[in-house]
Amino acid sequence: HELGAGRRERILHREKMMIRLGQGLFLNGRIDKHARSRTIHAFQHFARVAARLHVEKTVAFATSALREANDGEKLIHSIRAKTNIDVRIISGKEEAHFIAQGILRNEKKLPPRMALVDIGGGSMEVSICRKKETKFSESFDLGTARLQQVFLEKNPPRAAAISKLREYIHDTIKQKMRAERWTKESIIIGSSGTVKALGKILKKENHAKEIKVADLSRLVKKMSGMNTTRLLGIPGMEAKRVDMILAGSLLLEETALALGAKKILPTDFSLRDGILAEELNLVREHKSSRMELHLEELYAKARQFGVSEFYIKQSVALAESVFDRLKKLHKLD
């Protein structure tokens, strides 16, 4: 991205690579060696692109897979050593916030009230919005790779496994909705590759840009008994997503049903657009990232330098105690 004269923005290069970082991760908690290799190669490629374009600032963020991987810091260290790019792990709440900002700031035609749903490999972010304001927001540990690995190991999966998965998705979402009294929404703005892939398949059938939840339910029912070969025969099916398409479609359908939605409108905007908007604002304000000093990131840095867990916790407790005792002075929550 380039900021030109008068701070006008211009996209110089846009590219997406599907690296499947969550391959096997949600069962054993460790990054697969092939996924690790694909990730490092992707970063090396983007580092070369950035060098060619004379990029002054590079930002890289990690989400669900590295939030959970036991050996995530090892991968982050390898990326830094090979490309000089620092990867920051963001929380689920931050991910939901940036996805919402990416859509709300960029999508031109939005209904006055809606739910934003973004389906990733390890998590799903949902926000309930009124115009440009987010009322409720949550990151759920529901993602295509995670659900595929845990529930749908057979091909095609058994009916009992699908029922169990549906129940798990429904209960997870409904629990949050009841606890925080979320409103139901008739329209979902759907971001991510899964939503767009399903939109592409259904568009082949009815030539509509929007996804009707009733049509999605029919598609899910049809795909539930299919093996990979038969799934590939569906018009519009993307080969790179065929192994995750059923998990993704079940997740989207159950989310829509829980939210009371009747239709889903796919959007091209998502997480990276929210991050980009934030970073451009920081450049304009001549500030560094607001996300440089996460506590979890500081823990990881301290461990790298051999600081004991006991000492880290004592330092944090002391800092919190000082903060609390000085509340009358700083007046912060």
PDB file of N, CA and C in Angstrom, residues 7 13 52 54 80 95 160 169 174 185 203 210 268 286 295 324:
ATOM      1  N   ARG A   7      -1.665  12.416   1.141  1.00  0.00           N
ATOM      2  CA  ARG A   7      -2.021  11.216   1.909  1.00  0.00           C
ATOM      3  C   ARG A   7      -3.045  10.342   1.192  1.00  0.00           C
ATOM      4  N   HIS A  13       0.190  -3.764  -4.560  1.00  0.00           N
ATOM      5  CA  HIS A  13       0.249  -5.218  -4.752  1.00  0.00           C
ATOM      6  C   HIS A  13      -0.707  -5.874  -3.766  1.00  0.00           C
ATOM      7  N   ARG A  52      11.231  -5.559  -3.429  1.00  0.00           N
ATOM      8  CA  ARG A  52      11.114  -5.079  -4.818  1.00  0.00           C
ATOM      9  C   ARG A  52      10.317  -3.775  -4.894  1.00  0.00           C
ATOM     10  N   HIS A  54      10.194  -1.580  -2.487  1.00  0.00           N
ATOM     11  CA  HIS A  54      10.841  -0.604  -1.590  1.00  0.00           C
ATOM     12  C   HIS A  54       9.925  -0.243  -0.412  1.00  0.00           C
ATOM     13  N   ARG A  80      11.437 -14.565  11.713  1.00  0.00           N
ATOM     14  CA  ARG A  80      12.243 -13.368  11.960  1.00  0.00           C
ATOM     15  C   ARG A  80      13.677 -13.577  11.476  1.00  0.00           C
ATOM     16  N   GLU A  95      -8.924  -9.663  16.754  1.00  0.00           N
ATOM     17  CA  GLU A  95      -9.230 -10.158  15.407  1.00  0.00           C
ATOM     18  C   GLU A  95     -10.649  -9.769  15.011  1.00  0.00           C
ATOM     19  N   ALA A 160     -24.066 -39.372  12.399  1.00  0.00           N
ATOM     20  CA  ALA A 160     -23.948 -39.077  13.833  1.00  0.00           C
ATOM     21  C   ALA A 160     -22.894 -38.002  14.097  1.00  0.00           C
ATOM     22  N   ILE A 169     -21.740 -26.612  17.523  1.00  0.00           N
ATOM     23  CA  ILE A 169     -21.736 -25.237  16.996  1.00  0.00           C
ATOM     24  C   ILE A 169     -22.894 -24.443  17.598  1.00  0.00           C
ATOM     25  N   LYS A 174     -25.076 -20.153  20.942  1.00  0.00           N
ATOM     26  CA  LYS A 174     -26.255 -19.792  21.735  1.00  0.00           C
ATOM     27  C   LYS A 174     -25.884 -19.429  23.178  1.00  0.00           C
ATOM     28  N   GLU A 185     -30.431 -11.260  14.012  1.00  0.00           N
ATOM     29  CA  GLU A 185     -30.273 -10.435  12.816  1.00  0.00           C
ATOM     30  C   GLU A 185     -30.674 -11.219  11.573  1.00  0.00           C
ATOM     31  N   LYS A 203     -24.198 -19.566  -6.695  1.00  0.00           N
ATOM     32  CA  LYS A 203     -24.437 -18.667  -7.825  1.00  0.00           C
ATOM     33  C   LYS A 203     -24.573 -19.451  -9.122  1.00  0.00           C
ATOM     34  N   GLU A 210     -26.376 -12.998  -3.547  1.00  0.00           N
ATOM     35  CA  GLU A 210     -26.562 -13.276  -2.121  1.00  0.00           C
ATOM     36  C   GLU A 210     -26.808 -14.768  -1.896  1.00  0.00           C
ATOM     37  N   ASP A 268     -15.832  -8.666   0.104  1.00  0.00           N
ATOM     38  CA  ASP A 268     -14.405  -8.856  -0.192  1.00  0.00           C
ATOM     39  C   ASP A 268     -13.525  -8.338   0.939  1.00  0.00           C
ATOM     40  N   HIS A 286       1.901   9.495  12.931  1.00  0.00           N
ATOM     41  CA  HIS A 286       3.323   9.320  13.288  1.00  0.00           C
ATOM     42  C   HIS A 286       3.479   8.538  14.581  1.00  0.00           C
ATOM     43  N   LEU A 295       0.706  -8.310  26.821  1.00  0.00           N
ATOM     44  CA  LEU A 295       1.307  -9.019  27.947  1.00  0.00           C
ATOM     45  C   LEU A 295       1.821 -10.395  27.530  1.00  0.00           C
ATOM     46  N   ASP A 324      -2.811  -0.275  40.802  1.00  0.00           N
ATOM     47  CA  ASP A 324      -4.021  -0.165  41.610  1.00  0.00           C
ATOM     48  C   ASP A 324      -3.886   0.895  42.700  1.00  0.00           C
TER      49      ASP A 324
END
